[in-house]
Coordinates of C-alpha atoms and ligand atoms in Angstrom, one line a residue:
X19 CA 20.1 -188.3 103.3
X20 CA 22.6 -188.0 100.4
X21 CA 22.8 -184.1 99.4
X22 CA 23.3 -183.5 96.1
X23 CA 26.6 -182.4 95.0
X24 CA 27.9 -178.9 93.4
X25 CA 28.7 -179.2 89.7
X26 CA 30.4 -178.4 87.4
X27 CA 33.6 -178.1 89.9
X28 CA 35.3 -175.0 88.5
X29 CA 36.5 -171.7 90.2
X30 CA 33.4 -169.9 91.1
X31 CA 31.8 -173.4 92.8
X32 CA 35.0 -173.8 94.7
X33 CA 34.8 -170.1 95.7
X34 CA 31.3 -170.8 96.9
X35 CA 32.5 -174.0 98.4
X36 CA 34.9 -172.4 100.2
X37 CA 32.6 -169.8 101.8
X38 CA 29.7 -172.1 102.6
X39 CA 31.4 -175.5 103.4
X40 CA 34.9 -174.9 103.4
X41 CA 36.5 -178.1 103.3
X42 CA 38.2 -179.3 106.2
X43 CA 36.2 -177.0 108.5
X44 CA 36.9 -178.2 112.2
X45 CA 33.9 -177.7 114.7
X46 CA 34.5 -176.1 117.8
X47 CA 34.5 -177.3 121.0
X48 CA 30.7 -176.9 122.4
X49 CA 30.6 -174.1 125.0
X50 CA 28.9 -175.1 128.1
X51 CA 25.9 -173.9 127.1
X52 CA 24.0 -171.7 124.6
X53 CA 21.7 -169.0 124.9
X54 CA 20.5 -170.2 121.5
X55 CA 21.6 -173.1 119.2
X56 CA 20.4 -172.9 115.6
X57 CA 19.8 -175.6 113.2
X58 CA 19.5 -174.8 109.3
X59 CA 22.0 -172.2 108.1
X60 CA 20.0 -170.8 105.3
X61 CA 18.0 -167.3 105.6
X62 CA 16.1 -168.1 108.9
X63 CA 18.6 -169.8 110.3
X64 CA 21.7 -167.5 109.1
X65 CA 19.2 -164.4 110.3
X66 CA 18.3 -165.7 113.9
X67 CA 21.9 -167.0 114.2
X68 CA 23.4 -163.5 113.6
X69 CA 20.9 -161.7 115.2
X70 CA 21.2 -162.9 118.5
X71 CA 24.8 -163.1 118.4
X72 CA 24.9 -159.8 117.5
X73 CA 23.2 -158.6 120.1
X74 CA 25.6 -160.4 122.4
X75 CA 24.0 -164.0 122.8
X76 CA 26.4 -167.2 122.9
X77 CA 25.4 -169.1 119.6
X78 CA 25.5 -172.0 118.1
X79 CA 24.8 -172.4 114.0
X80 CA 24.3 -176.1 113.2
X81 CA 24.7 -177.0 108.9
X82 CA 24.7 -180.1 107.2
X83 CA 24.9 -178.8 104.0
X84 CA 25.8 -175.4 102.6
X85 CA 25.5 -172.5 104.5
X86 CA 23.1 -169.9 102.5
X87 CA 20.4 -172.5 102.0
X88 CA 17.8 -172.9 99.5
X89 CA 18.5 -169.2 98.8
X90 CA 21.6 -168.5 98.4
X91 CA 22.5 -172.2 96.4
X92 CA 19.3 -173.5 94.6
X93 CA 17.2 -170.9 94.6
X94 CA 16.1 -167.1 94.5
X95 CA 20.0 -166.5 93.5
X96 CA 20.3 -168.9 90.8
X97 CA 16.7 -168.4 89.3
X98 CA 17.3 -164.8 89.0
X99 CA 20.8 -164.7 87.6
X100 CA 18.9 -167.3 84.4
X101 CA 15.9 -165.2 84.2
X102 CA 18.4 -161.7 83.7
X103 CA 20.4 -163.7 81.4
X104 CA 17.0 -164.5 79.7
X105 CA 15.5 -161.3 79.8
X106 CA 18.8 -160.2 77.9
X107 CA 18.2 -162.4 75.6
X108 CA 14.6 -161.7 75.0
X109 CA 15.4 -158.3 74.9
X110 CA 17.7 -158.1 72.2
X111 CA 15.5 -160.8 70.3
X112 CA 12.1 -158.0 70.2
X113 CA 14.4 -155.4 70.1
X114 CA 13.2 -154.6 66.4
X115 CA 10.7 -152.4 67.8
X116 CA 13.4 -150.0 69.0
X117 CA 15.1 -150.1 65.5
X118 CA 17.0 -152.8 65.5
X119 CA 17.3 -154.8 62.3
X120 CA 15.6 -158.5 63.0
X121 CA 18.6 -160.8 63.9
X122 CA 17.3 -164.4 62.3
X123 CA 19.9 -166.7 64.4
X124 CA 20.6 -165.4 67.6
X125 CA 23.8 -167.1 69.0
X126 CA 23.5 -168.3 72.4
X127 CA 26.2 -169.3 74.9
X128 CA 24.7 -171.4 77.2
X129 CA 27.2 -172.4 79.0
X130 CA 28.6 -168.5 79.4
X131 CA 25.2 -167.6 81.1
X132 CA 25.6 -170.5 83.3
X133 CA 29.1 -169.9 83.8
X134 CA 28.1 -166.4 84.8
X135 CA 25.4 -167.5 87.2
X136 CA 28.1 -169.2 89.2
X137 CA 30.3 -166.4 89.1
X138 CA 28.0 -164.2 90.9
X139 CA 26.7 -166.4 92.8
X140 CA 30.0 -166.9 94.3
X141 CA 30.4 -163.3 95.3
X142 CA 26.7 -162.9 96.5
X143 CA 28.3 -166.3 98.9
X144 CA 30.6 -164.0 100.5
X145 CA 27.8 -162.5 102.8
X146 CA 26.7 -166.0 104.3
X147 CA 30.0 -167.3 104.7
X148 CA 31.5 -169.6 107.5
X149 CA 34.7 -167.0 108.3
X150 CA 31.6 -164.4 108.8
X151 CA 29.3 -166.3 111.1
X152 CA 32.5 -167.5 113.2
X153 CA 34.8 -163.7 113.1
X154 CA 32.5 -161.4 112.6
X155 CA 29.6 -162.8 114.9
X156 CA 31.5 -164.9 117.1
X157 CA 29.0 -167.6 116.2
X158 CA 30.1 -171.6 116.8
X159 CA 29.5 -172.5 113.7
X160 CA 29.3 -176.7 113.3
X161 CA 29.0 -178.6 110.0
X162 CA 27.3 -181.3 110.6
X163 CA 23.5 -182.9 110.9
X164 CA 22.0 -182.0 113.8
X165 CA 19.9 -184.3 116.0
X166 CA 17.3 -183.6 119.1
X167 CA 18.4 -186.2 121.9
X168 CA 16.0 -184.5 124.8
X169 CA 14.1 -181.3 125.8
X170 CA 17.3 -178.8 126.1
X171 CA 20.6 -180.7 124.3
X172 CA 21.4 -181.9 121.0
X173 CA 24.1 -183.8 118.7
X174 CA 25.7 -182.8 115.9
X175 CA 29.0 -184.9 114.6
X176 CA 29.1 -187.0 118.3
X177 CA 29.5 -183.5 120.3
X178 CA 26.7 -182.8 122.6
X179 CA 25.0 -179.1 122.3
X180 CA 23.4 -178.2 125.5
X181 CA 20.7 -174.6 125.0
X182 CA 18.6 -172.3 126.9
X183 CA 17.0 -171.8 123.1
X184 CA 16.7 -173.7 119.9
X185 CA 15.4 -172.9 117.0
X186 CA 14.9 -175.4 113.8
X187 CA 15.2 -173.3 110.7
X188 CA 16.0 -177.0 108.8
X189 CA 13.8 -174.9 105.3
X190 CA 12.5 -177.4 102.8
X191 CA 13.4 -179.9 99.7
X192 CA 11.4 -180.4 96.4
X193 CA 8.2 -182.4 96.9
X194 CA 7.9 -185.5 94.2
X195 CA 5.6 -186.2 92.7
X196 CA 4.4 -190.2 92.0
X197 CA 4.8 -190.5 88.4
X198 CA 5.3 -194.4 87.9
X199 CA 9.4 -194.6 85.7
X200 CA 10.5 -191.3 86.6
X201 CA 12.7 -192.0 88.8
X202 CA 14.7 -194.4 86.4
X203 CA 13.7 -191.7 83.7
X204 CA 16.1 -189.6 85.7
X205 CA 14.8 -186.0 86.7
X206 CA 16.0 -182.5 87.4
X207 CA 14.9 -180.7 90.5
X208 CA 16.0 -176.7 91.6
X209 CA 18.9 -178.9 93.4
X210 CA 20.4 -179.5 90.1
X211 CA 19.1 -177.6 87.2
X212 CA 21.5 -175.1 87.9
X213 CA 24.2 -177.0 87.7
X214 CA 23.5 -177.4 84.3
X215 CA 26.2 -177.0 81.4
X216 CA 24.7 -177.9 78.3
X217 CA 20.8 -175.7 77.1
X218 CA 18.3 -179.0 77.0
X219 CA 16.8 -178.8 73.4
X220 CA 13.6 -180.1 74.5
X221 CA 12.8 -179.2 78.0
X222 CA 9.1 -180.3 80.2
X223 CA 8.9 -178.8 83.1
X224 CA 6.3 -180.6 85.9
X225 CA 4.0 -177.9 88.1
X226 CA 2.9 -174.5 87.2
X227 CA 3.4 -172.6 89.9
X228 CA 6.2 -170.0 90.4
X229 CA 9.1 -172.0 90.2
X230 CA 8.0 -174.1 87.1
X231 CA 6.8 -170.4 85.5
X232 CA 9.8 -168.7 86.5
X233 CA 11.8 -171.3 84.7
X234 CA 10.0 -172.3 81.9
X235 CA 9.6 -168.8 80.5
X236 CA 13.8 -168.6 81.0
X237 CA 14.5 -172.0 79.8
X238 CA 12.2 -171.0 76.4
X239 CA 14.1 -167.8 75.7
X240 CA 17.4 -169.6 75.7
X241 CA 16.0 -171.7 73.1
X242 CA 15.0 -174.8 74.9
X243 CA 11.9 -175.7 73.6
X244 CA 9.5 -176.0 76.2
X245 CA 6.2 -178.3 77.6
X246 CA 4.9 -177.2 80.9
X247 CA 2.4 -179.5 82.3
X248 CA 0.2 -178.3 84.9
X249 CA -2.7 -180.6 86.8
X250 CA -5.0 -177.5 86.9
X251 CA -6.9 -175.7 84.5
X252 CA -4.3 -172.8 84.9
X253 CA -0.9 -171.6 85.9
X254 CA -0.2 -170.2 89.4
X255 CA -3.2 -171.3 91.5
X256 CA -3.6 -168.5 93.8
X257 CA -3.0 -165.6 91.7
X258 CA -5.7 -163.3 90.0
X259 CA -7.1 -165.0 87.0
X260 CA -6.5 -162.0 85.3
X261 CA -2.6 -161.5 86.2
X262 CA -3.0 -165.3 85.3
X263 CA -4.3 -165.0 81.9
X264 CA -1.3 -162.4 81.2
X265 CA 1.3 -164.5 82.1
X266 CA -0.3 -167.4 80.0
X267 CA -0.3 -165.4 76.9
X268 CA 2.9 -164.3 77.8
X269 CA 4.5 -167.6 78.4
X270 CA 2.9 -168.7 75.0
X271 CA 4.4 -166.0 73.0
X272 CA 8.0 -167.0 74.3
X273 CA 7.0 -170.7 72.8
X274 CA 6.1 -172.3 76.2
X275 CA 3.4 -174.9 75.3
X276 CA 1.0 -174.8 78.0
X277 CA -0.4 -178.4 78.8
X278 CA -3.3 -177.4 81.6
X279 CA -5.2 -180.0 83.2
X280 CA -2.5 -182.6 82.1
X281 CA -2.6 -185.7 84.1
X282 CA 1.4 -187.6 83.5
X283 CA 0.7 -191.0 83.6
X284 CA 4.8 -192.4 83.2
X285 CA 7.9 -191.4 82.6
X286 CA 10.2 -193.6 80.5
X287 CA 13.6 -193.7 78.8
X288 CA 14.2 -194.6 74.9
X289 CA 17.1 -194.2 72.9
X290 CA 18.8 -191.0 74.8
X291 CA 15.2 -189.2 75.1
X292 CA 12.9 -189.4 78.4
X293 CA 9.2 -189.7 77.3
X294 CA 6.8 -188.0 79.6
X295 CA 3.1 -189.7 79.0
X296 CA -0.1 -187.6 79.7
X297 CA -3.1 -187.5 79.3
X298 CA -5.0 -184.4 78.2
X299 CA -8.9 -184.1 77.3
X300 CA -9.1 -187.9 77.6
X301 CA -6.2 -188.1 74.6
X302 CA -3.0 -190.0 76.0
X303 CA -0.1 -188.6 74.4
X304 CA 4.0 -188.9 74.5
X305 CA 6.2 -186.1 74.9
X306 CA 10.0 -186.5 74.3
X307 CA 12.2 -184.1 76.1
X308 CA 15.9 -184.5 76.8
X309 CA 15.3 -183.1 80.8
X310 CA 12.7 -183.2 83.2
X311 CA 12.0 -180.7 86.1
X312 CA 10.0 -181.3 88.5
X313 CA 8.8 -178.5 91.0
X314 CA 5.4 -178.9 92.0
X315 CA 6.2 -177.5 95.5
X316 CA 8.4 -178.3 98.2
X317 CA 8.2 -180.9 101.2
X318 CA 9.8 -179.6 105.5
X319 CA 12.9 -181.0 106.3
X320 CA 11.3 -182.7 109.7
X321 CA 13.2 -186.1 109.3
X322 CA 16.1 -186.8 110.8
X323 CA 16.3 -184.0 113.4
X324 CA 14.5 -186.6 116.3
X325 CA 11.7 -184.0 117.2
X326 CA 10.1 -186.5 119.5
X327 CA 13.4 -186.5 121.9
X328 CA 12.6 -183.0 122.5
X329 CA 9.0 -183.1 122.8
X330 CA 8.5 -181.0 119.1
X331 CA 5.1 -182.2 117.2
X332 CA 5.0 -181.7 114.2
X333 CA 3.4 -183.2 110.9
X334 CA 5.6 -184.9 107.5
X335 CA 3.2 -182.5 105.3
X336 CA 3.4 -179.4 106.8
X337 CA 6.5 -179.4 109.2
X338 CA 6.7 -178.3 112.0
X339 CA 3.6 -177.0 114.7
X340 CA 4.3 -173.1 115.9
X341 CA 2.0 -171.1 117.3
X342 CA 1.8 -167.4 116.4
X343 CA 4.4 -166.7 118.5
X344 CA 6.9 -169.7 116.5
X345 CA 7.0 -171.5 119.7
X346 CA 6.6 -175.4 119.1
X347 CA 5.3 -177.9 121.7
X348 CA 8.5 -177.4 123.7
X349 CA 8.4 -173.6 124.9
X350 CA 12.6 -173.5 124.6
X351 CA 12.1 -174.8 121.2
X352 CA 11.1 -172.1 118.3
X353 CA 11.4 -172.7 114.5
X354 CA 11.2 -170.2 111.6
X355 CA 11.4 -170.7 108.0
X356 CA 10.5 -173.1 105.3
X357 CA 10.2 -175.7 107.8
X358 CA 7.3 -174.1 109.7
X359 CA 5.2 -171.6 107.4
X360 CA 3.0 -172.0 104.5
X361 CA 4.5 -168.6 103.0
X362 CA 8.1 -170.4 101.8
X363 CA 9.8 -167.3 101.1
X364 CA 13.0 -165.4 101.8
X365 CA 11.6 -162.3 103.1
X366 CA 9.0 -164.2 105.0
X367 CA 12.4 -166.9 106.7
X368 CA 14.3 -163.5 107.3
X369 CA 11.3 -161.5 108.8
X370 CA 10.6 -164.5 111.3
X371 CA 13.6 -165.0 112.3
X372 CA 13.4 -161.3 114.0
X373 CA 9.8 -162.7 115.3
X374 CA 11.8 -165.7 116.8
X375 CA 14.5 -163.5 118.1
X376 CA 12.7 -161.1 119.9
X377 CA 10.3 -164.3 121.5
X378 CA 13.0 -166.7 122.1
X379 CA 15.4 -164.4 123.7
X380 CA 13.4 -161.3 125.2
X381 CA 10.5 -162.9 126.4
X382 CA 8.9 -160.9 122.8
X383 CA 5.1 -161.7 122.2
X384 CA 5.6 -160.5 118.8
X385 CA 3.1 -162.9 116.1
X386 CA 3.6 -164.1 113.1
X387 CA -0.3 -163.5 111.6
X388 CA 0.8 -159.4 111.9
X389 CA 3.0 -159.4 108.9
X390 CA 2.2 -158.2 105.8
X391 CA 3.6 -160.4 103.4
X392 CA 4.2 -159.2 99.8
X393 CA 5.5 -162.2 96.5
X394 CA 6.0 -161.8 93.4
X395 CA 6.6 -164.7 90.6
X396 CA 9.6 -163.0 88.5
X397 CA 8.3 -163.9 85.2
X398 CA 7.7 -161.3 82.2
X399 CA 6.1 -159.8 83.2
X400 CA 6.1 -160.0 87.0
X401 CA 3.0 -160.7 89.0
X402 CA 3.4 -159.4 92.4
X403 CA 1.0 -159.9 95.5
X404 CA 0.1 -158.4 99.1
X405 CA -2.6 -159.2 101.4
X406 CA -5.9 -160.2 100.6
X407 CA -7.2 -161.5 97.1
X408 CA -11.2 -159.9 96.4
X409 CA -12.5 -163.3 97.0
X410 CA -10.3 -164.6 99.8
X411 CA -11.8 -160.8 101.4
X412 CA -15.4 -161.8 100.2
X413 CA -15.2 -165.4 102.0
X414 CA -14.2 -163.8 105.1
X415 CA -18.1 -161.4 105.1
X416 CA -15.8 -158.2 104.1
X417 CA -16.9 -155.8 101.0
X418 CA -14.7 -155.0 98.8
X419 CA -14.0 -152.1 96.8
X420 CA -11.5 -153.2 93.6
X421 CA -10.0 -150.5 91.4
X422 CA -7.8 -151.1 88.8
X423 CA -5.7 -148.9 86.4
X424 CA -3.9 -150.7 83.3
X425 CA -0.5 -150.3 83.0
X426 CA -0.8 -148.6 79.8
X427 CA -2.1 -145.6 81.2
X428 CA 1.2 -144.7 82.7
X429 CA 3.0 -143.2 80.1
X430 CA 6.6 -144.6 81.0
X431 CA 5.2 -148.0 80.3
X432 CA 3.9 -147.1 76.8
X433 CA 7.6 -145.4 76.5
X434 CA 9.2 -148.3 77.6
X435 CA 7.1 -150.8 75.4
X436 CA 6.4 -152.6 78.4
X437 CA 1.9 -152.0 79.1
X438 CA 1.3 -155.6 79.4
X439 CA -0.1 -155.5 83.0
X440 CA -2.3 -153.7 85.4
X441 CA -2.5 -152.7 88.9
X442 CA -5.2 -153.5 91.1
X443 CA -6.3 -152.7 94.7
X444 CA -8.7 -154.0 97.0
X445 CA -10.5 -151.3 99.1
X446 CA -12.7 -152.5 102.4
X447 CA -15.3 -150.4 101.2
X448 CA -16.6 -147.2 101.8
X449 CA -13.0 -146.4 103.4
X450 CA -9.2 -146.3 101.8
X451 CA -8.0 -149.2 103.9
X452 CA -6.2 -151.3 101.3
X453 CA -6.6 -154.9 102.3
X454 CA -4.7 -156.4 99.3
X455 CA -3.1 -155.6 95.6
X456 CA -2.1 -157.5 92.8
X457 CA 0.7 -156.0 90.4
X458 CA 1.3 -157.3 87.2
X459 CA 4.0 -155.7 85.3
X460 CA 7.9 -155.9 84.3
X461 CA 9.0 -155.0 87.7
X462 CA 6.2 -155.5 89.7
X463 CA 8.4 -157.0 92.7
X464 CA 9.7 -153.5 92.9
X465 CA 6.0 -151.8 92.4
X466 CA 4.3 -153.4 94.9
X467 CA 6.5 -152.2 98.0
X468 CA 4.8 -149.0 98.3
X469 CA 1.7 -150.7 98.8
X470 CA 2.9 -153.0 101.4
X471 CA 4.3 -150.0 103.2
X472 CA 0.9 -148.9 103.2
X473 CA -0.4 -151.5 104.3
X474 CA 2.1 -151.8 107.3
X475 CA 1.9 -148.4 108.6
X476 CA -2.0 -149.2 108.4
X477 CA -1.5 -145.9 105.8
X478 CA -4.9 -145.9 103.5
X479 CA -4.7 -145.3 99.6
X480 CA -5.4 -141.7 99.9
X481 CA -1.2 -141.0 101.7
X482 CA -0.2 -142.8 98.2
X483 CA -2.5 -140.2 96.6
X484 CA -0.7 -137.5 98.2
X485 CA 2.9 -139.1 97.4
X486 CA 4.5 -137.4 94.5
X487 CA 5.6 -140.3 92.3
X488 CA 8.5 -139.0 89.4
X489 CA 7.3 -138.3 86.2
X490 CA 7.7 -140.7 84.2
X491 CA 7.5 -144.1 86.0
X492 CA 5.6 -147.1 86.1
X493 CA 4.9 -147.1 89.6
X494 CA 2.8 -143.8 88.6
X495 CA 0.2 -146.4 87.6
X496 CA -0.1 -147.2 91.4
X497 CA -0.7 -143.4 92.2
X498 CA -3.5 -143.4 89.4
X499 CA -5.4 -145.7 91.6
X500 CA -5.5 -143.2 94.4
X501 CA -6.7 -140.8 92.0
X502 CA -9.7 -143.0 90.8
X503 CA -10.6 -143.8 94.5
X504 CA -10.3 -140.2 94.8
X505 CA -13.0 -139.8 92.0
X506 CA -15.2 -142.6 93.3
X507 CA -15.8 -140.2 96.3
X508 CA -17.1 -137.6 94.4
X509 CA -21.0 -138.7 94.4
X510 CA -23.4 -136.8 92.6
X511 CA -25.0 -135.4 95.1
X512 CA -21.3 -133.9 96.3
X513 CA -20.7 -132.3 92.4
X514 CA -24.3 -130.5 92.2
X515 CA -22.9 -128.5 95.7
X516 CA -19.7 -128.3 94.3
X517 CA -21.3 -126.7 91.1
X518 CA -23.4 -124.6 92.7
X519 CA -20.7 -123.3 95.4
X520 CA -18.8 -122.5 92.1
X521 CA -22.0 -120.9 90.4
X522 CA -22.1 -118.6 93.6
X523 CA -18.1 -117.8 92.9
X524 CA -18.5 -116.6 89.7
X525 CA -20.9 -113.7 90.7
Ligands
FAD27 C1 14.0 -172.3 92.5 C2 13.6 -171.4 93.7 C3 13.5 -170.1 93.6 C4 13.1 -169.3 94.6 N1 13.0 -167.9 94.4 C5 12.6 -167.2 95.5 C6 12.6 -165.8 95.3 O1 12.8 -165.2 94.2 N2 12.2 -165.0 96.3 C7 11.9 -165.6 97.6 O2 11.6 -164.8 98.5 N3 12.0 -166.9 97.8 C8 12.3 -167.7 96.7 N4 12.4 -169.1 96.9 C9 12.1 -169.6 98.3 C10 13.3 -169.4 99.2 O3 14.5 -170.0 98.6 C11 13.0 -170.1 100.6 O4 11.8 -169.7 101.0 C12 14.1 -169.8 101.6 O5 15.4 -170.3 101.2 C13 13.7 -170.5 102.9 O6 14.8 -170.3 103.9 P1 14.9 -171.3 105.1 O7 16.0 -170.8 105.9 O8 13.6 -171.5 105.8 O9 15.3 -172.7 104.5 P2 16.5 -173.2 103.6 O10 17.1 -172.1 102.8 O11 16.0 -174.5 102.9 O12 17.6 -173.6 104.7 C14 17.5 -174.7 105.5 C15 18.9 -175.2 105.8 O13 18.8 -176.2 106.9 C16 19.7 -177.3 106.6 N5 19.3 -178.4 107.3 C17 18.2 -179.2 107.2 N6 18.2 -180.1 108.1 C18 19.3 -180.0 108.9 C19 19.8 -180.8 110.0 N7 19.1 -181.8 110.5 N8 20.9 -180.4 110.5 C20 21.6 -179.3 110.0 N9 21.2 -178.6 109.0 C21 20.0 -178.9 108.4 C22 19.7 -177.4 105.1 O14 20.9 -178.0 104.6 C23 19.6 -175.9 104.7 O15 20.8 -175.3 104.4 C24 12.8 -169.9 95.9 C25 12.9 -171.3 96.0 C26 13.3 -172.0 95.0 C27 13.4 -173.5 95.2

């Protein structure tokens, strides 16, 4: 598979370059054998891999293509240096309400934001760097594809690996969609829209979930002007619909014209311009854009690695079979990641690579299905996520008790001009186990930890109650809930002896 290159080549790619591919790397003679041999050097893989070498296991790191991954070089790192930039922006844009006089022209540097994204994403490199796998970890560390040719060895670059342990952390690549032209259109995936130099005046972005969001909110307060087309009758499928309706009014007010249940029907090229056809409420229509980019989800990275040689099932869709426990059909084969989980997240790659740790090398029963897993979608404003929607909890026969407090009511949000939002909390009810929560504000990400704590330590709403939360922050909003579940409790029956006890006092 040809890997997209790193563009532009200037300083801060090189830099990057040179921590995860450094050119002319030579591969190490294979020891022996390996406690563990890792393939896929981005979060799971870099995590397992210096985990057990760590704790003194002879490791082998297998990478084909940058070490750092999806992360680290076309994803979460990138995305979030754009959005800051474009929160910047956006900032100083609305900043009128703060006293600032109304700038009518705000000049944008494009390529300085971009130049800047590079820059830190060069220093961020430092921490998943070849030098540190190989001196600081003693990990063998071999650039290269790697290949299953039976149950216990491998091949990477004609050198035969030999393992006690494997685990395939090989992540995942944009999905694509079948839009008849596009290909010859030409298209922009999260492999190369950060590679970027010049702002795309007219920008559609395919897929409405949280990369196509994410992006098209940034791209739009740069100045692009933005079409996001969406098959479904909303953005973000799986979200709240009301978290969903915020960040649709929000997305419109930055410009982003929302094309819900769009069907695209071609993709061609005229004149300079690529013409994305769709078809909306039975009308066919033509959008020209200058860029396309697609990201309607992303596809395992099963190909290529031979998984039948060593006995690994797995399926093209969903990559590969684990059971709780991340062991695949062949118990000295594990896999964590992208590859192998429906929750494609960094935090979730990092926190199973412990899982596979602890089970491939300790004999660990530790599952996957006991992890609370918080997201968030870093739009503006953010809508974050733990546990268990109200209906997901309703399908499965479990009442619910929902409470929510807008953000307005905490003061710091009105102070901060930022009360677009709410936070909400599903209760099993009758008791203060939280099974789920939905945050929507400017830092939700960042809110909705102390609910996941909760949830971890199997801690009910009523310890967040008790937590003294500064005065004055958002996250007070989260505290209000308490407080309201605290009220719920007080039935009426409960007030009249309460009243009377107090009746009794006053005597
Ligand atoms: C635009 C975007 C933004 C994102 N933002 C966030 C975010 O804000 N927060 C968040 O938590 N998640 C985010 N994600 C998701 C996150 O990037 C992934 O969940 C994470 O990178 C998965 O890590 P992984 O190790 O499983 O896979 P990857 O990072 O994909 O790493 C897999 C590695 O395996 C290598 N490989 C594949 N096959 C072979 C082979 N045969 N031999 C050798 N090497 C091989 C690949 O080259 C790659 O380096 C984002 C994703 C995208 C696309």
């Amino acid at each position: 598979m040809k890997q997209p290159l790193l563009l532009p080549q200037d300083e801060s790619n090189q830099t990057l370059l040179r921590n995860v591919h450094p050119p002319g790397w030579e591969n190490p003679e294979p020891a022996r054998c390996y406690n563990l041999v890792v393939i896929g050097a981005g979060t799971a893989g870099l995590v397992t891999a210096a985990g057990a070498a760590g704790l003194g296991a002879k490791v082998a790191l297998v990478e084909r293509h940058l070490l750092g991954g999806d992360c680290l070089n076309y994803g979460c790192v990138p995305s979030k240096a754009l959005i800051r930039a474009a929160r910047a922006i956006h900032d100083i844009r609305t900043s009128h309400e703060f006293g600032m006089a109304e700038v009518a022209h705000l000049p944008i540097d494009f390529a300085a934001i971009m130049e800047r994204l590079r820059r830190v994403r060069a220093e961020i490199s430092l921490h998943d760097s070849a030098l540190r796998m190989r001196d600081e970890f003693g990990i063998d560390l071999f650039l290269g594809e790697g290949r299953f040719l039976g149950r216990d060895f491998m091949e990477v670059e004609g050198r035969r690996i030999r393992f006690k342990r494997a685990a395939i952390c090989t992540g995942a690549r944009p999905g694509m969609p079948a839009i008849p032209g596009l290909e010859e259109a030409g298209y922009l995936t999260n492999e190369t829209v950060f590679s970027l130099t010049r702002l795309p005046s007219r920008f559609a972005v395919i897929g409405g979930g949280p990369l196509g969001c994410e992006l098209a909110q940034a791209f739009a307060r740069l100045g692009s002007q933005v079409s996001l087309l969406e098959p479904g009758g909303h953005i973000l499928s799986r979200e709240d619909p009301d978290a969903v309706q915020i960040l649709q009014n929000s997305l419109r007010e930055d410009g982003v014209q929302l094309c819900l249940e769009s069907k695209i029907l071609r993709a061609t090229r005229r004149m300079g311009e690529k013409i994305v056809c769709f078809e909306q409420e039975g009308v066919t229509r033509d959008l020209p854009v200058h860029e396309i980019l697609v990201g309607i989800g992303r596809v395992p990275n099963v190909e290529g690695l031979n998984l039948q040689a060593a006995g690994v099932s797995y399926d093209p869709k969903l990559g590969v079979k684990v059971n709780e426990r991340l062991q695949t059909s062949n118990p000295l084969v594990f896999a964590a990641g992208d590859v192998c989980f429906p929750y494609k997240f960094t935090h979730t790659a990092d926190a199973l690579a412990r899982i596979l740790i602890a089970n491939a090398l300790f004999m660990g029963r530790q599952k996957s299905s006991a992890l609370v897993i918080p997201w968030c979608t870093y739009t503006d404003p953010e809508v974050a996520h733990v546990g268990l929607y109200e209906q997901g909890a309703r399908a499965r026969g479990i009442e619910v008790h929902t409470l929510t407090v807008p953000l307005a009511r905490a003061d710091r949000a009105v102070l901060d001009g930022e009360t677009e939002g709410f936070a909400r909390i599903h209760l099993r009810k009758g008791t203060d186990r939280i099974l789920g929560a939905t945050v929507v504000a400017r830092h939700a990400g960042e809110m909705i930890n102390e609910i996941s704590l909760a949830m971890t330590a199997k801690l009910g709403l009523s310890a967040i109650g008790k937590t003294i939360h500064p005065y004055p922050t958002q996250a007070e909003a989260i505290k209000m809930l308490a407080d309201t579940y605290n009220r719920t409790r007080l039935t009426p029956f409960l007030k009249k002896i309460l009243s009377g006890w107090f009746r009794w006092r006053r005597w």
